[in-house]
Amino acid sequence: MGEGGELPDFEGLVLDLGQEKQMKEVLELSVFEMKNTVAELEKRLNSVEDEDNEWKTRYETQIELNRQLERQIGLLQGKMEQVHESPTDRLASVRSFDQMHVDSLNQFLKQLGEEKKSLQNQLKDYELRLEQEAKAYHKANDERRAYLAVISQISGSLKPSERQKMDAVEMKREDQLMRSHFVLRHTPTATSLSPAPTDPEKLRTPEITCIHCLSTNFRERQPARVFLSLAPSVFLQSMAWRGKCNIPRNQRILDPKKGPIKKTAGVKHLPKLKL
């Protein structure tokens, strides 16, 4: 009993050990992948710090733009306070220039020069941003054209195979339609292995009879080779033409042994008209 009880425990320990080894291998693999990912991220971080990338340029441009906007906000707030002081006289600031001292005028002129410089810098920043956006747009447009070229190439390579499949399906469908609409009246008996028949009835060409379009307008039977040699499109057109008959559908299916409809089936005598 002791030995029988120890064996299952030993097998269970072996299974647990195998599972632990598998878990260890999985963890080692995940650690290796994480180390590779960290190394790639560090390389990308170093490359971003070394080179002047696009995002860094945009960030610096946005900071400078925010500073200029803050200056403009301060100037506009000062002008708004001046307007609130004398709302009735809108030209008070202009008339005050005559009463101002030369030093004050020079200081005001210097302030206007600074505003002009700030506006010029803002214009240059806008031009730089416009140029960067244009480059980014052209780059994205080139990538889009490359993708479209690849897509068109792949679609062009797939179209012939799809067309061949569609043609094969269409030919199979037409073949099934041809076989379903016609029935051979006589099977050929003359083959390469059997002697040629001497009976005139057996030497006759195998004929077929349309089981849907037997009418007085198409009483003459045609040999099978005539219809089987037709192209699918011509065959379907002939089928559609022969479907436009005046005999009801329940009367078109006749006994193949009796042949087509006789002439007596049609109406020869019409009632006279009363004038």
XYZ file of C-alpha atoms in Angstrom:
275
model
C 0.000 0.000 0.000
C 2.841 2.374 0.756
C 4.478 1.859 -2.594
C 1.162 2.221 -4.425
C 0.467 5.485 -2.562
C 3.897 6.950 -3.283
C 3.772 6.434 -7.082
C 0.890 8.841 -7.766
C 2.573 11.484 -5.624
C 5.821 11.055 -7.574
C 4.016 11.360 -10.943
C 2.215 14.466 -9.727
C 5.518 16.013 -8.673
C 6.988 15.243 -12.111
C 4.027 16.935 -13.806
C 4.327 19.964 -11.539
C 8.042 20.161 -12.277
C 7.357 20.085 -16.042
C 4.773 22.866 -15.704
C 7.176 24.963 -13.674
C 9.862 24.520 -16.338
C 7.426 25.642 -19.019
C 6.454 28.684 -16.967
C 10.115 29.497 -16.450
C 10.778 29.323 -20.203
C 7.792 31.585 -20.905
C 8.952 34.109 -18.316
C 12.501 34.086 -19.673
C 11.166 34.700 -23.175
C 8.981 37.586 -21.998
C 11.897 39.109 -20.081
C 14.077 38.875 -23.179
C 11.424 40.591 -25.301
C 11.009 43.334 -22.699
C 14.748 43.944 -22.648
C 14.769 44.301 -26.424
C 11.841 46.713 -26.245
C 13.580 48.818 -23.601
C 16.748 48.925 -25.704
C 14.789 50.080 -28.769
C 13.018 52.779 -26.747
C 16.333 54.023 -25.374
C 17.734 54.237 -28.905
C 14.704 56.205 -30.043
C 15.022 58.516 -27.045
C 18.664 59.211 -27.841
C 17.861 59.872 -31.484
C 15.094 62.296 -30.476
C 17.412 64.193 -28.172
C 20.229 64.373 -30.723
C 18.414 65.422 -33.895
C 16.068 68.348 -34.468
C 12.873 66.451 -35.058
C 9.588 67.888 -36.206
C 7.771 67.666 -32.884
C 10.519 69.497 -31.045
C 10.411 72.315 -33.593
C 6.649 72.554 -33.289
C 6.890 72.700 -29.501
C 9.428 75.521 -29.557
C 7.401 77.426 -32.151
C 4.268 77.087 -30.048
C 6.063 78.393 -26.946
C 7.296 81.460 -28.822
C 3.835 82.032 -30.245
C 2.317 81.868 -26.758
C 4.775 84.503 -25.533
C 3.909 86.852 -28.373
C 0.217 86.358 -27.749
C 0.697 87.203 -24.084
C 2.433 90.448 -25.096
C -0.379 91.343 -27.444
C -2.934 90.602 -24.738
C -1.144 92.998 -22.379
C -1.021 95.770 -25.024
C -4.684 95.342 -25.872
C -5.657 95.427 -22.216
C -3.768 98.733 -21.805
C -5.510 100.226 -24.848
C -8.863 99.046 -23.544
C -8.237 100.788 -20.208
C -7.392 104.006 -22.041
C -10.621 103.819 -24.025
C -12.635 103.226 -20.853
C -11.150 106.313 -19.233
C -12.542 108.672 -21.936
C -15.355 106.911 -23.805
C -16.802 110.153 -25.230
C -13.595 111.371 -26.861
C -12.216 108.622 -29.143
C -9.412 110.849 -30.460
C -8.107 111.878 -27.056
C -5.003 109.703 -27.430
C -4.257 111.280 -30.822
C -4.713 114.838 -29.547
C -2.507 114.098 -26.589
C 0.485 113.649 -28.926
C 0.636 117.425 -29.445
C 0.839 117.955 -25.723
C 3.352 115.179 -25.073
C 7.048 115.872 -24.528
C 9.678 114.791 -27.034
C 11.044 112.132 -24.676
C 7.551 110.664 -24.244
C 7.081 110.637 -27.990
C 10.419 108.884 -28.451
C 9.454 106.328 -25.842
C 6.099 105.778 -27.545
C 7.858 105.447 -30.887
C 10.195 102.876 -29.390
C 7.194 100.932 -28.105
C 5.638 100.996 -31.558
C 8.927 99.716 -33.012
C 8.880 96.796 -30.584
C 5.322 96.001 -31.587
C 6.379 96.093 -35.221
C 9.248 93.700 -34.534
C 6.972 91.334 -32.633
C 4.503 91.341 -35.515
C 7.312 90.668 -37.994
C 8.557 87.777 -35.857
C 5.040 86.439 -35.667
C 4.770 86.649 -39.451
C 8.043 84.729 -39.834
C 6.816 82.087 -37.407
C 3.622 81.715 -39.378
C 5.610 81.365 -42.598
C 7.812 78.725 -40.964
C 4.772 76.834 -39.714
C 3.186 77.056 -43.138
C 6.337 75.662 -44.749
C 6.520 72.789 -42.259
C 2.857 71.963 -42.743
C 3.347 72.021 -46.521
C 6.276 69.588 -46.231
C 4.238 67.295 -43.996
C 1.326 67.473 -46.428
C 3.502 66.617 -49.434
C 5.086 63.741 -47.533
C 1.693 62.321 -46.571
C 0.452 62.811 -50.131
C 3.445 60.905 -51.535
C 2.814 58.054 -49.107
C -0.848 58.017 -50.112
C 0.076 57.802 -53.801
C 2.515 54.963 -53.087
C -0.174 53.042 -51.210
C -2.668 53.642 -54.029
C -0.135 52.371 -56.575
C 0.416 49.198 -54.551
C -3.334 48.689 -54.145
C -3.971 49.178 -57.868
C -1.148 46.757 -58.717
C -2.543 44.097 -56.388
C -6.101 44.591 -57.647
C -4.849 44.424 -61.245
C -3.141 41.109 -60.558
C -6.282 39.720 -58.931
C -8.702 40.787 -61.685
C -7.571 38.206 -64.332
C -7.930 35.302 -61.916
C -11.377 36.495 -60.831
C -12.397 36.947 -64.467
C -11.252 33.404 -65.301
C -13.266 32.034 -62.383
C -16.363 33.951 -63.493
C -15.942 32.722 -67.089
C -15.596 29.134 -65.902
C -18.740 29.433 -63.756
C -20.657 31.010 -66.651
C -19.587 28.272 -69.069
C -20.581 25.597 -66.578
C -23.965 27.245 -66.060
C -24.598 27.476 -69.819
C -23.592 23.841 -70.258
C -26.052 22.774 -67.558
C -28.769 24.893 -69.148
C -28.100 23.317 -72.563
C -28.292 19.810 -71.139
C -31.462 20.515 -69.139
C -33.447 22.034 -72.056
C -32.727 19.345 -74.685
C -33.202 15.570 -74.720
C -31.601 13.260 -77.261
C -34.229 11.296 -79.151
C -31.832 8.639 -80.477
C -28.456 7.675 -79.100
C -25.799 6.984 -81.753
C -25.097 3.286 -82.192
C -22.181 3.473 -84.640
C -18.875 3.427 -82.813
C -15.342 2.497 -83.651
C -15.705 -0.895 -81.902
C -19.119 -1.970 -83.251
C -20.048 -2.720 -86.891
C -21.854 -0.084 -88.888
C -25.638 -0.532 -88.831
C -27.447 -1.385 -92.067
C -30.930 -0.262 -91.037
C -31.794 3.130 -92.675
C -33.645 4.166 -89.524
C -30.456 3.688 -87.470
C -28.299 5.538 -89.990
C -30.353 8.641 -89.474
C -28.658 11.561 -87.687
C -29.535 11.739 -83.954
C -32.178 14.326 -83.443
C -33.212 16.303 -80.407
C -36.528 17.729 -79.434
C -37.062 20.820 -77.299
C -39.331 19.826 -74.418
C -40.439 23.399 -73.793
C -40.839 25.003 -77.232
C -42.605 22.528 -79.532
C -45.011 24.653 -81.576
C -46.468 24.944 -85.076
C -43.978 27.711 -85.841
C -41.043 25.342 -85.248
C -42.249 21.956 -86.520
C -39.153 20.950 -88.423
C -36.751 19.005 -86.251
C -33.091 19.949 -86.312
C -30.185 17.511 -85.840
C -28.396 17.489 -82.525
C -25.050 18.570 -83.926
C -26.574 21.863 -85.161
C -27.605 22.943 -81.688
C -24.633 21.500 -79.849
C -22.226 23.355 -82.163
C -23.815 26.734 -81.456
C -22.087 29.273 -79.272
C -23.636 29.692 -75.781
C -24.915 33.209 -76.539
C -26.520 32.134 -79.872
C -27.951 29.045 -78.200
C -29.577 31.108 -75.445
C -30.988 33.553 -77.996
C -32.531 30.677 -79.964
C -33.953 29.295 -76.744
C -35.511 32.674 -75.890
C -36.948 32.998 -79.440
C -38.494 29.546 -79.336
C -39.972 30.263 -75.902
C -42.284 32.887 -77.445
C -44.808 30.369 -78.776
C -48.600 30.376 -78.609
C -49.020 26.795 -77.361
C -49.594 26.583 -73.545
C -46.813 25.107 -71.494
C -48.830 22.068 -70.400
C -49.212 21.023 -74.069
C -45.596 21.409 -75.166
C -44.249 18.249 -73.512
C -45.152 15.476 -75.972
C -44.173 11.882 -76.511
C -40.790 11.846 -78.333
C -41.840 8.696 -80.260
C -44.746 10.490 -81.973
C -42.600 13.373 -83.200
C -43.509 17.045 -83.408
C -46.983 18.548 -83.549
C -48.829 17.812 -86.769
C -50.279 20.424 -89.068
C -53.790 19.493 -88.009
C -53.059 20.884 -84.562
C -53.157 24.437 -85.939
C -56.347 26.354 -86.721
C -56.951 26.504 -90.481
C -60.506 27.842 -90.740
C -61.481 31.082 -89.059
C -65.104 32.265 -88.588
C -66.384 34.715 -91.158
C -66.758 38.335 -90.210
C -70.202 39.911 -90.368
C -70.006 43.061 -92.541
